[in-house]
Structure formats: C-alpha cells, structure tokens
XYZ file of C-alpha atoms in Angstrom:
654
model
C 34.283 -59.015 90.804
C 30.793 -60.488 90.462
C 29.083 -57.362 91.853
C 31.218 -55.156 89.597
C 30.128 -57.128 86.508
C 26.444 -56.878 87.478
C 26.724 -53.093 87.865
C 28.326 -52.806 84.434
C 25.569 -54.877 82.807
C 22.903 -52.718 84.498
C 24.563 -49.559 83.178
C 24.699 -51.049 79.684
C 20.998 -51.935 79.752
C 19.950 -48.526 81.089
C 21.880 -46.483 78.503
C 18.894 -46.169 76.174
C 20.057 -43.061 74.299
C 23.354 -44.483 73.144
C 22.144 -48.030 72.507
C 19.101 -48.052 70.213
C 18.039 -51.631 70.964
C 18.742 -54.421 73.403
C 17.305 -57.263 71.365
C 20.622 -59.079 70.988
C 20.751 -62.455 72.601
C 23.822 -61.926 74.808
C 25.890 -58.997 75.994
C 29.382 -58.595 74.484
C 32.455 -59.737 76.378
C 34.050 -56.890 78.278
C 37.509 -55.582 77.382
C 39.958 -56.468 80.144
C 42.057 -53.929 82.019
C 45.564 -55.276 82.690
C 46.665 -55.538 86.329
C 48.531 -52.461 87.496
C 52.328 -52.797 87.606
C 54.566 -50.742 89.833
C 56.838 -48.234 88.146
C 60.088 -50.139 88.664
C 58.691 -53.407 87.253
C 57.329 -51.622 84.191
C 60.543 -49.626 83.671
C 62.846 -52.643 84.015
C 60.641 -54.660 81.658
C 60.852 -51.905 79.024
C 64.637 -51.601 79.370
C 65.072 -55.371 79.145
C 62.947 -55.620 76.008
C 64.754 -52.669 74.388
C 68.369 -53.580 75.119
C 68.283 -57.258 76.139
C 65.520 -58.720 73.973
C 67.671 -61.783 73.226
C 68.081 -62.497 76.981
C 71.908 -62.759 76.823
C 72.210 -63.806 80.483
C 69.838 -66.760 80.150
C 72.648 -69.333 80.176
C 74.011 -67.877 83.445
C 70.878 -68.669 85.462
C 71.213 -71.224 88.269
C 74.939 -71.740 87.591
C 77.780 -71.889 90.092
C 80.218 -68.981 90.354
C 83.000 -70.906 88.623
C 80.647 -71.971 85.826
C 79.487 -68.368 85.379
C 83.120 -67.301 85.011
C 83.698 -69.943 82.320
C 80.522 -68.928 80.502
C 81.583 -65.276 80.692
C 84.963 -66.020 79.113
C 83.281 -68.135 76.416
C 80.850 -65.273 75.701
C 83.796 -62.976 74.971
C 85.819 -65.656 73.154
C 83.344 -68.060 71.453
C 86.255 -70.107 70.086
C 86.674 -71.580 73.599
C 83.128 -72.927 73.414
C 83.023 -74.430 69.910
C 86.747 -75.257 69.920
C 86.057 -78.215 72.238
C 84.102 -79.866 69.423
C 86.651 -79.089 66.715
C 88.076 -82.056 64.823
C 90.251 -83.009 61.858
C 87.300 -83.216 59.457
C 86.353 -79.617 60.178
C 89.973 -78.528 59.872
C 90.185 -80.013 56.364
C 87.228 -77.877 55.285
C 88.705 -74.778 56.942
C 92.147 -75.412 55.448
C 90.821 -75.610 51.887
C 88.572 -72.561 52.421
C 91.380 -70.563 54.060
C 93.850 -71.263 51.248
C 91.186 -70.396 48.658
C 90.247 -67.018 50.173
C 93.947 -66.242 50.721
C 94.552 -66.571 46.980
C 91.714 -64.090 46.464
C 92.571 -61.648 49.248
C 96.279 -61.058 48.508
C 95.834 -59.353 45.118
C 92.646 -57.632 46.300
C 94.363 -56.234 49.405
C 97.153 -54.706 47.337
C 94.543 -53.038 45.114
C 92.232 -51.901 47.918
C 95.101 -50.196 49.753
C 95.435 -47.926 46.722
C 91.764 -46.965 47.096
C 92.617 -45.864 50.636
C 95.709 -43.986 49.283
C 98.025 -46.197 51.345
C 101.046 -48.280 50.392
C 100.299 -51.878 49.269
C 101.627 -53.524 52.424
C 98.930 -51.888 54.575
C 96.255 -53.834 52.729
C 98.121 -57.068 53.492
C 98.640 -56.021 57.122
C 94.860 -55.602 57.406
C 94.323 -59.225 56.365
C 96.745 -60.536 58.976
C 95.906 -59.182 62.453
C 92.145 -58.395 62.219
C 91.115 -61.875 60.955
C 93.101 -63.488 63.785
C 91.301 -61.364 66.398
C 87.925 -61.984 64.798
C 88.463 -65.751 64.779
C 88.828 -65.593 68.563
C 85.859 -63.310 69.266
C 83.435 -63.553 66.325
C 80.348 -65.744 66.184
C 80.020 -66.136 62.383
C 81.454 -69.312 60.868
C 81.489 -68.022 57.298
C 82.473 -64.367 57.224
C 85.911 -63.593 55.746
C 87.625 -60.548 57.239
C 89.828 -57.985 55.513
C 89.814 -54.676 53.622
C 86.836 -54.109 51.320
C 86.415 -51.818 48.341
C 83.620 -49.551 49.646
C 85.175 -48.874 53.045
C 88.624 -48.383 51.453
C 87.198 -45.798 49.050
C 85.188 -44.093 51.794
C 88.198 -43.932 54.099
C 90.497 -42.697 51.336
C 88.037 -39.991 50.274
C 87.433 -38.697 53.796
C 91.129 -38.785 54.706
C 92.367 -36.954 51.622
C 89.833 -34.192 52.313
C 91.880 -33.482 55.443
C 95.471 -34.327 54.416
C 97.176 -34.678 51.040
C 98.528 -38.275 50.946
C 101.306 -37.348 48.501
C 102.604 -34.192 50.203
C 102.163 -35.434 53.782
C 102.246 -39.263 53.703
C 103.223 -39.692 57.376
C 100.429 -37.464 58.706
C 97.976 -39.127 56.329
C 98.950 -42.589 57.545
C 98.682 -41.507 61.188
C 95.192 -40.116 60.573
C 94.238 -43.424 58.902
C 95.324 -45.352 62.009
C 93.484 -42.845 64.223
C 90.291 -43.236 62.187
C 90.645 -47.030 62.373
C 91.067 -46.876 66.151
C 87.898 -44.821 66.598
C 86.031 -46.960 64.076
C 86.805 -49.883 66.392
C 85.781 -47.886 69.462
C 82.479 -46.998 67.774
C 81.759 -50.609 66.828
C 82.667 -52.035 70.226
C 80.682 -49.345 72.074
C 77.549 -50.054 70.046
C 77.917 -53.743 70.893
C 78.656 -53.294 74.601
C 75.778 -50.829 75.073
C 73.446 -53.132 73.098
C 72.777 -50.403 70.539
C 73.037 -52.602 67.479
C 69.520 -51.662 66.399
C 70.860 -48.221 65.430
C 72.482 -49.596 62.266
C 69.034 -50.698 61.100
C 68.151 -47.039 60.519
C 70.052 -47.315 57.239
C 67.395 -49.035 55.150
C 68.095 -51.932 52.793
C 67.080 -49.798 49.803
C 69.507 -47.040 50.788
C 72.316 -49.584 51.240
C 71.622 -51.112 47.795
C 71.814 -47.663 46.194
C 74.888 -46.628 48.155
C 76.749 -49.840 47.324
C 75.832 -49.596 43.645
C 76.970 -45.973 43.461
C 80.174 -46.794 45.311
C 80.855 -49.650 42.871
C 80.509 -47.276 39.891
C 82.766 -44.731 41.598
C 85.402 -47.348 42.440
C 85.375 -48.691 38.885
C 85.796 -45.166 37.479
C 88.697 -44.521 39.842
C 90.406 -47.659 38.524
C 90.458 -46.249 35.009
C 93.585 -44.360 36.061
C 95.501 -47.633 36.369
C 93.516 -49.344 33.617
C 94.436 -46.679 31.047
C 97.888 -45.897 32.446
C 97.068 -42.225 33.201
C 99.621 -40.491 35.424
C 97.827 -37.200 36.137
C 94.352 -38.024 37.404
C 91.743 -36.009 39.288
C 91.406 -36.483 43.045
C 87.659 -35.936 42.844
C 85.362 -38.951 42.760
C 82.261 -37.613 40.987
C 81.613 -39.037 37.522
C 81.810 -35.693 35.704
C 85.283 -34.828 37.056
C 86.539 -38.353 36.399
C 85.271 -38.427 32.811
C 86.768 -34.993 32.129
C 90.121 -36.218 33.457
C 89.937 -39.372 31.303
C 89.062 -37.643 28.036
C 91.485 -34.767 28.569
C 94.263 -37.397 28.772
C 93.074 -39.369 25.734
C 95.626 -38.003 23.256
C 98.735 -37.875 25.395
C 98.070 -39.681 28.689
C 96.802 -43.126 27.780
C 99.318 -45.955 27.653
C 98.347 -48.630 25.123
C 100.497 -51.508 26.472
C 98.838 -50.896 29.847
C 95.370 -50.945 28.270
C 96.109 -54.235 26.483
C 97.278 -55.892 29.712
C 94.338 -54.546 31.746
C 91.698 -55.415 29.154
C 93.025 -58.913 28.517
C 93.070 -59.858 32.178
C 89.734 -58.157 32.906
C 88.163 -60.404 30.273
C 89.927 -63.384 31.868
C 88.605 -62.455 35.337
C 85.045 -61.908 34.111
C 85.054 -65.222 32.247
C 86.339 -66.968 35.373
C 83.582 -65.340 37.425
C 80.977 -66.428 34.864
C 82.241 -70.024 34.998
C 82.060 -70.035 38.801
C 78.517 -68.677 38.732
C 77.286 -71.199 36.156
C 78.959 -74.228 37.721
C 78.989 -74.097 41.509
C 81.525 -76.915 41.763
C 84.034 -74.680 39.964
C 83.815 -71.987 42.682
C 87.612 -72.137 42.965
C 88.088 -70.814 39.420
C 87.044 -67.189 40.158
C 88.721 -67.488 43.569
C 92.205 -68.188 42.218
C 91.787 -66.140 39.016
C 93.061 -62.870 40.605
C 96.230 -64.533 41.914
C 96.787 -66.282 38.583
C 96.361 -62.914 36.866
C 98.921 -61.306 39.148
C 101.444 -64.103 38.590
C 101.040 -64.150 34.800
C 101.024 -60.362 34.359
C 104.032 -59.951 36.670
C 105.954 -62.587 34.731
C 104.970 -60.952 31.430
C 106.133 -57.498 32.542
C 109.364 -58.950 33.946
C 110.385 -60.773 30.747
C 109.318 -57.980 28.363
C 110.454 -55.033 30.541
C 107.107 -53.415 29.808
C 107.806 -50.883 32.605
C 110.222 -49.204 30.182
C 107.295 -48.684 27.787
C 105.252 -46.774 30.342
C 103.533 -49.642 32.147
C 103.341 -48.594 35.794
C 104.322 -51.268 38.320
C 103.995 -51.733 42.082
C 107.816 -51.472 42.501
C 108.151 -52.052 46.236
C 106.125 -53.697 49.005
C 107.600 -53.499 52.500
C 108.800 -56.904 53.680
C 107.966 -58.239 57.153
C 104.940 -58.403 59.451
C 102.946 -55.486 60.822
C 105.012 -52.928 62.757
C 103.461 -51.441 65.916
C 101.638 -48.164 65.312
C 100.273 -47.190 68.749
C 102.584 -44.190 68.862
C 101.283 -42.983 65.485
C 97.641 -42.649 66.601
C 96.555 -39.069 67.293
C 95.274 -38.889 70.870
C 95.663 -35.098 71.058
C 95.801 -32.172 68.667
C 93.707 -30.963 65.744
C 93.595 -34.326 64.000
C 92.009 -36.110 66.973
C 88.457 -34.886 66.288
C 88.929 -35.448 62.548
C 89.957 -39.021 63.253
C 86.918 -39.499 65.499
C 84.535 -38.161 62.828
C 86.028 -40.243 59.998
C 86.219 -43.322 62.206
C 82.578 -42.976 63.238
C 81.371 -42.915 59.617
C 83.719 -45.652 58.383
C 82.996 -47.810 61.424
C 79.227 -47.726 60.967
C 79.413 -48.488 57.235
C 81.853 -51.351 57.894
C 79.572 -52.619 60.657
C 76.475 -52.506 58.459
C 78.198 -54.529 55.750
C 79.691 -57.116 58.123
C 76.497 -57.749 60.124
C 74.457 -58.068 56.911
C 76.948 -60.602 55.513
C 77.071 -62.546 58.779
C 73.277 -62.781 58.987
C 73.002 -63.819 55.340
C 75.317 -66.813 55.661
C 74.036 -67.728 59.127
C 70.556 -67.971 57.599
C 71.871 -70.161 54.794
C 73.432 -72.590 57.279
C 70.612 -72.274 59.818
C 72.508 -70.987 62.843
C 72.239 -67.811 64.872
C 74.739 -65.000 65.325
C 74.607 -62.442 68.107
C 74.648 -59.013 66.450
C 75.967 -57.252 69.540
C 78.766 -59.798 70.015
C 79.655 -59.337 66.351
C 79.983 -55.605 66.907
C 82.272 -56.126 69.879
C 84.402 -58.573 67.865
C 84.631 -56.232 64.879
C 85.453 -53.322 67.168
C 88.151 -55.266 69.009
C 89.804 -56.374 65.770
C 89.898 -52.810 64.408
C 91.273 -51.441 67.675
C 93.979 -54.116 67.568
C 94.466 -53.414 63.872
C 94.968 -49.682 64.415
C 97.817 -50.516 66.790
C 99.456 -52.837 64.261
C 99.510 -50.666 61.113
C 96.114 -51.791 59.741
C 93.275 -49.705 58.405
C 89.554 -50.439 58.762
C 88.736 -54.088 58.048
C 85.318 -55.715 57.874
C 83.498 -58.647 56.306
C 83.953 -59.013 52.557
C 80.949 -60.390 50.676
C 82.963 -61.784 47.758
C 85.471 -63.513 50.037
C 82.751 -64.717 52.407
C 80.869 -66.243 49.455
C 84.028 -68.048 48.341
C 84.679 -69.109 51.937
C 81.161 -70.549 52.155
C 81.361 -72.373 48.809
C 84.815 -73.726 49.620
C 83.321 -75.597 52.571
C 84.480 -73.597 55.586
C 83.323 -75.023 58.909
C 84.426 -72.410 61.433
C 86.297 -69.115 61.782
C 89.557 -71.102 61.633
C 89.491 -70.435 57.873
C 90.290 -66.806 58.743
C 93.320 -67.961 60.728
C 94.498 -70.072 57.774
C 94.154 -67.035 55.531
C 96.087 -64.908 58.043
C 98.917 -67.455 58.125
C 99.179 -67.374 54.321
C 99.247 -63.556 54.390
C 101.920 -63.718 57.119
C 104.076 -65.980 54.957
C 103.546 -63.665 51.990
C 104.632 -60.625 54.013
C 107.598 -62.454 55.445
C 108.976 -64.074 52.288
C 107.179 -63.258 49.039
C 106.574 -59.482 48.815
C 109.671 -58.903 46.621
C 108.005 -61.065 43.956
C 105.352 -58.367 43.486
C 107.878 -55.756 42.367
C 106.978 -56.063 38.665
C 103.223 -56.470 39.207
C 101.536 -53.913 36.906
C 99.062 -51.480 38.478
C 96.778 -52.270 35.550
C 96.154 -55.815 36.811
C 95.200 -54.473 40.239
C 92.706 -52.140 38.541
C 91.247 -55.067 36.590
C 90.934 -57.150 39.761
C 89.111 -54.341 41.584
C 86.776 -53.639 38.652
C 85.840 -57.312 38.382
C 85.264 -57.458 42.153
C 83.046 -54.373 42.478
C 80.787 -55.259 39.542
C 79.054 -57.676 41.897
C 78.105 -54.789 44.204
C 75.709 -53.422 41.574
C 72.535 -55.355 42.385
C 70.179 -54.692 39.459
C 67.683 -57.324 40.563
C 67.387 -55.813 44.035
C 66.759 -52.345 42.550
C 64.020 -53.717 40.254
C 62.414 -55.552 43.177
C 62.530 -52.401 45.306
C 60.742 -50.507 42.506
C 58.008 -53.149 42.370
C 57.504 -53.275 46.132
C 57.876 -49.700 47.384
C 58.326 -46.574 45.269
C 59.514 -44.500 48.213
C 62.204 -47.087 48.925
C 63.220 -46.812 45.285
C 63.609 -43.042 45.669
C 65.896 -43.699 48.658
C 67.864 -46.221 46.595
C 68.301 -43.879 43.621
C 69.002 -40.882 45.856
C 71.915 -42.693 47.477
C 73.113 -44.025 44.114
C 73.139 -40.680 42.292
C 74.507 -38.901 45.359
C 77.592 -41.132 45.319
C 78.031 -41.102 41.531
C 77.464 -37.392 40.856
C 78.705 -35.837 44.108
C 80.842 -37.878 46.497
C 80.768 -40.909 48.754
C 79.998 -38.847 51.853
C 77.190 -36.937 50.074
C 75.694 -40.212 48.899
C 75.893 -41.586 52.435
C 74.270 -38.436 53.813
C 71.446 -38.715 51.254
C 70.971 -42.408 52.107
C 70.665 -41.688 55.833
C 68.497 -38.596 55.281
C 65.995 -40.383 53.029
C 65.864 -43.357 55.409
C 65.021 -41.030 58.306
C 62.567 -39.069 56.137
C 60.696 -42.271 55.335
C 60.649 -43.259 59.001
C 59.336 -39.823 60.024
C 56.725 -39.894 57.274
C 55.444 -43.270 58.397
C 55.352 -42.164 62.044
C 53.730 -38.769 61.449
C 51.327 -39.859 58.689
C 50.105 -43.350 59.605
C 47.544 -45.144 57.493
C 43.867 -45.174 58.398
C 41.063 -47.093 56.717
C 37.269 -47.318 56.563
C 36.076 -50.820 57.432
C 33.093 -52.754 56.153
C 31.606 -56.171 56.874
C 32.761 -59.105 54.741
C 29.668 -60.965 53.449
C 28.607 -64.087 55.401
C 31.111 -63.373 58.203
C 31.474 -61.256 61.331
C 34.789 -59.909 60.025
C 35.309 -56.197 59.262
C 38.043 -55.212 56.810
C 39.300 -52.311 54.683
C 36.688 -51.563 52.000
C 39.437 -50.593 49.532
C 40.950 -54.056 49.822
C 37.532 -55.744 49.891
C 35.095 -53.729 47.738
C 32.350 -56.272 48.424
C 32.429 -55.387 52.139
C 29.247 -53.561 53.217
C 29.088 -50.418 55.356
C 26.871 -50.355 58.435
C 24.009 -47.815 58.251
C 24.479 -44.971 60.721
C 27.969 -46.159 61.684
C 31.460 -45.225 60.500
C 34.204 -47.724 61.366
C 37.766 -46.366 61.160
C 40.922 -48.391 61.765
C 44.129 -46.620 62.877
C 47.215 -48.549 61.749
C 49.858 -47.290 64.180
C 50.567 -46.232 67.718
C 49.187 -42.778 68.591
C 51.976 -40.432 69.691
C 52.592 -36.700 69.903
C 54.021 -36.796 66.376
C 50.833 -38.102 64.751
C 47.963 -37.603 67.236
C 46.699 -34.364 65.681
C 46.878 -35.856 62.163
C 44.968 -38.979 63.252
C 42.236 -36.880 64.900
C 41.848 -34.684 61.812
C 41.963 -37.676 59.439
C 39.183 -39.441 61.382
C 37.057 -36.290 61.255
C 37.669 -36.030 57.498
C 36.502 -39.634 57.074
C 33.385 -38.792 59.109
C 32.683 -35.608 57.133
C 33.058 -37.420 53.810
C 30.628 -40.146 54.909
C 28.094 -37.596 56.167
C 28.235 -35.683 52.882
C 27.548 -38.902 50.939
C 24.594 -39.762 53.201
C 23.149 -36.245 52.952
C 23.434 -36.309 49.160
C 21.622 -39.678 49.087
C 18.969 -38.549 51.591
C 19.907 -41.287 54.099
C 19.919 -41.065 57.929
C 22.919 -39.328 59.502
C 25.832 -40.982 61.288
C 25.143 -41.897 64.917
C 28.292 -43.832 65.901
C 31.994 -43.570 65.121
C 33.812 -46.828 65.935
C 37.616 -46.734 66.100
C 39.171 -50.174 65.570
C 42.279 -50.034 67.786
C 43.838 -53.485 67.289
C 46.915 -52.046 65.476
C 47.328 -49.264 68.080
C 50.134 -50.736 70.168
C 50.659 -47.667 72.359
C 49.343 -44.186 73.091
C 50.920 -41.230 74.903
C 49.465 -38.182 76.642
C 49.184 -36.297 73.344
C 47.237 -39.229 71.913
C 44.886 -39.267 74.926
C 44.394 -35.513 74.577
C 43.620 -35.927 70.852
C 40.946 -38.553 71.636
C 39.441 -36.223 74.251
C 39.248 -33.441 71.662
C 37.745 -35.864 69.161
C 35.132 -36.886 71.739
C 34.131 -33.254 72.370
C 33.881 -32.557 68.628
C 31.715 -35.646 68.101
C 29.410 -34.684 70.983
C 28.771 -31.338 69.285
C 27.853 -33.229 66.101
C 25.647 -35.652 68.060
C 27.841 -38.633 67.169
C 28.931 -41.167 69.781
C 32.516 -42.420 70.040
C 33.066 -46.168 70.423
C 36.402 -48.007 70.820
C 36.983 -51.577 69.645
C 39.706 -53.893 70.931
C 42.217 -51.526 72.564
C 45.342 -53.453 73.625
C 46.572 -53.801 77.203
C 48.937 -50.817 77.095
C 46.299 -48.574 75.503
C 43.562 -49.808 77.831
C 45.725 -49.148 80.877
C 46.392 -45.551 79.798
C 42.775 -44.940 78.771
C 41.700 -45.893 82.306
C 44.534 -44.022 84.036
C 43.607 -40.825 82.179
C 39.863 -41.199 82.982
C 39.169 -41.208 79.226
C 37.305 -44.489 79.681
C 34.772 -42.819 81.960
C 34.390 -39.875 79.559
C 33.674 -42.207 76.634
C 31.741 -44.655 78.781
C 32.853 -48.119 79.848
C 29.882 -49.529 77.966
C 31.262 -48.123 74.698
C 34.551 -50.034 74.752
C 34.191 -53.416 73.036
C 36.325 -56.458 72.428
C 35.605 -56.571 68.674
C 33.992 -54.429 65.985
C 31.311 -57.123 65.633
C 30.415 -56.713 69.331
C 30.220 -52.951 68.876
C 27.937 -53.317 65.846
C 25.779 -55.828 67.709
C 25.103 -53.155 70.314
C 25.153 -49.968 68.211
C 23.214 -51.349 65.234
C 21.426 -54.495 66.368
C 18.992 -54.350 63.441
C 21.893 -54.549 60.956
C 23.487 -57.380 62.958
C 20.242 -59.364 62.946
C 19.586 -58.797 59.233
C 23.083 -59.906 58.238
C-alpha cells in the first residue's frame, strides 16, 4: 500500500502539462476505492435494501425455534403481542371511542352503500366483518375501518359501467363481491411481496386533487336525494349532473324533501363547526349524523311525509352478513372485469388507509409497518367479500373521531363492530321511514372535509408542477369521470418522475468568499468563479435515461463560459471539474457518456477532473477503466482539492 501511494505521488508530480504548478504545501487526499464485493453479496445486499429495508426478521435472530414460532404468529396477529398488556383503563378509552364512531358509521354506511349502488344493509355488513379482521391483524391503534365515500363512488362507477344495477341487481352484486375479493388479493399480495413502495408513485399532490374532485362529484350525486329527484343521470361529470338537475327544476324537485335536507345539513355543518372550534366537544359532530337520522325518521313517521313525495329507505335486511363465497365470479366473462375493478379500488383504498395510519401513528409517536398493514387490509377485504361486504378501508373522518375520543388500541373497531352487529340483528326495521334526503345531507357534510384548500394553496407555493398534477386530477374527476381523474393523476405523477429522471438539474459552482466551500452561483451570487476552470455539479444519478442529456448540458455550460471569456478577452478554459457528490450511481450508459465527454474535451484542449465520486460510482469508474483514461491524479476528494492542484495561484490568492 505504501509503495502504491509513492508511485501515485510521483505520477502526480511528473504530470506537468495537466498541473500548472506544484507550489501547494501538501498533496490532496486520494479518493478511496471501495473493496471489491462478490456478486452474490452485492446482489443480496441490494435485494435486502429494496424489499427488506426495515429488517423485518431482526427480532427472530438468536431465538429458539419455539420462540420464533410465537414471534411469527404475533407478526401475523399483532393483537397477541399487545393484548398481553391490555387492561381495564385502555378498554374504557376503546369503549367510549368505539361507541362514538359507531354512532357516526351507521348512518354513513347506509348512505355510502347508495354511492356503490348497493342496498343499505351492505354498507352495514362492511362495518361488521372487516373491522373485526383488521383488529386482529392491523398495526394501527387509531384507524377506523369501514366503507368510505371515495372508494364507494369509485366502485359504483366502475361496476355500473359493466352491469346495470337496476336491471341486473344480482349480477351487479356478484361483481361487487368479486371486485372486493380481488381488491383484497391485490392488497395482500403487495404486502407479502414487500411492494408497498409502489403506492408511493401516486404523489401527494395528485391524491389531494383526486380527493377534492371526488368530493365535488359525490356531493353533486347527492343532489338527487337532496332535491328529491326521481329520474337522475347515471353519469358523474358536472355538466351532465347540472343538466339533469336543472331539467328537473320545474317538475322533479320535491320541496318537503329539500326542507328536510337543508335543515339537517345546516345542523350537521354547525355541529362540525362546534367540534372543530372546541376540541373537547368532538362528540358533537360524531353523534350529529345519528341524531339527524333519529329526528328525521321520527318526523317523517308522524307526518307521513312519504305520502308527499319524500323518498324513504323503506327496507333494510335484518340479520348479520350472509355468506357470499358462492356469488364470487371465479370463471366466466366477469372474472377479468372483477380483477380489473378490484385492482383499481384496492390500490386507492390502500393509499387512503396507509396515509391515515401513518398520520395518526406520527401524532402518537409510534410506528406502523406498511407491508403488514397491506396484508391486514387485504385479509379483511378477502374475508369481507365472502361475507357480503364490499371494499372497506380506513376512514379519515371516523379515524379522527376515534383518535379524539381517546382510543387506545384497535379494540375500538371491535366495539364498533359489536354495535353494528346489534343494529343489524335488532334495529334495522327502525330505519324504514328514514328519508333519503338525510342520508344525502350526511354524505355532503362528510365529503366537504375531503376538499383541502390549504393543501392546494401550499402545493402552488412549493411546486408548480405538483399543482398541475393536483388540478389535472381534480378537473379530470369533476369534468370527466372518477376513472379518468385517477388516470390523469397517475399519468402526471409518472410524467413528473420521468421528467426529473431524464432532465436532472445541473449547476455552475463558485467559491464562497472566505471559505473553501463551492456552491451554486445562482443561489450564492457573491460566489466567485475560478479563472480557467468551469465547475459543474450534477444533481442526480447518471443512467441511460439521462446520460446523453447530462453530457450535452455540461458541454453547453462549457460553451457558454468560453463565449463569455472570449468576449471579455480572458484566457480560455483549461479544466472542467465535475462535482459528483450528488451522483449516487452510474450505469454503463453513464460511463459511456463520460468517455464521450472526455474525448470531446480533449479535442478542445480542456482537461476533465472529477471531484468526490461516491463508492458505487468510484467502483464502476475503476471497473470500466475510465479512471485510467481520465487519470487517477485527476480524481479528487473535494472541489477545493481539485482547485488547489488545477489553479494553485487562485487557491493561494484566496
């Protein structure tokens, strides 16, 4: 090692043409080449970091076989792990939270089932079995499980594109169960294969826009029940809906219905405002929907408002979930349709649930395992599809109420399920005279919270391209359809990703006064350029998708600098230094691009210098022999070291 270092120093001192002066006091520290790893070690390390970055098997190390079995069971059913520490104090918190979210979920479930074009009982079914399964397998303490507005609308829209729910209700219901089954399969598969990072491809901005557009669409759809219109368009775009509303204005609107809906909508919004202003009164907006249902049902019953055109629920099937395994399409034409719908609905449901789980876990300072969450959500939807449920996921409004009500564990979901069970078993006949208008008011008041104005404004301030993605998804949902809006959201998210990968940022660096630090001259205008040297920083990995652009962009920077020097009558550029700290990786196309850049620079009598290449880059630069082409003596640890050698006069003056 000592002889090797001496040879390198001799080469550095003898390279008179490339190094104008050797007056610096000490030679720069050499950039290290990482020790060579064998292929299997490198491959297994990459796979582990990609799919097992959280080291899920860490707790299994150095454990006996019986202990590993116990840990394995607890990994699948976390309730067995935290259940040992469960006590009466925690149960009190869960009991209050469970009863509170049950009062919110029952009227919401009846309304959301209508969004999915299903009978009211299927919404209640979906708040009975799935929450029970999740409580056993989920890792979030705060998330409240059940049907949600966006997924219900998405599912209903996609299903009715295939089957008319009025003409063929049985086939429609079977396709709904099939889609739910494959939604669960999709979610569980993503979790088991550790592919949870795939849902991150739907950017936050796109989700904000999609949710806001879906909220507008859902609210518009509820105007059918709000205004008492019998003949309403099946389309979801705003133009078709508004045409349907105004064409019914003179003969289709029912004024008793409008009075009921408007009065209780005001009541619900006031209750929500009170809960927002005074956190201790969180229970007011939580019980307001159930109070509205009780009061409106009693009002319709004593006044016989149904005889004046007020539409009512009429009948909700009594009893718990019937088995529906035999109704799932495992063969035939509807199988692939169920798979396609389930895939879309499953991913959207997953995105919402994981986001909610992470939000509340951060607020309470605990960790959730995203992949375990996916498995739990998948298992509950698979079980749900076999027990007459449609796609369930985490509800933000219910989860917020659950959190504020003081929930301690997922037992609050079990409490809610028990209340729903009792409702199905004994109380469904009481909903016979519940007006559809009150369900519309409940849904409208619930989805208003999905329109996040503040987030949209913040997105505009931070990133204009993100704002385009947000608005693209929003207008796609509002003016076209839910699936078009979703497609736009995904497309713009991918477009942004591709743009950032194929067109990475580069910058010209200058020296910050009174330091040895070199930074972007656009960010620091006071930074001074080094005479005869151009310093370019590349702010991304160099891959096949961007290598040609990076090479051409560096040459454009060089050409622009040379033109300025020629116009000012100053000496030409002698060195091009590429600051490679942000370059985390490089592939064969990137190496080839640097080789081409080197040849072009040699023709222009400019020398190529690299500063601070990372271990992965350095390894590949040596393996490809690029290091010998550039010259070992022209690869430096820092830009300051490179300047000290390439322009020692400037270094001494500064």
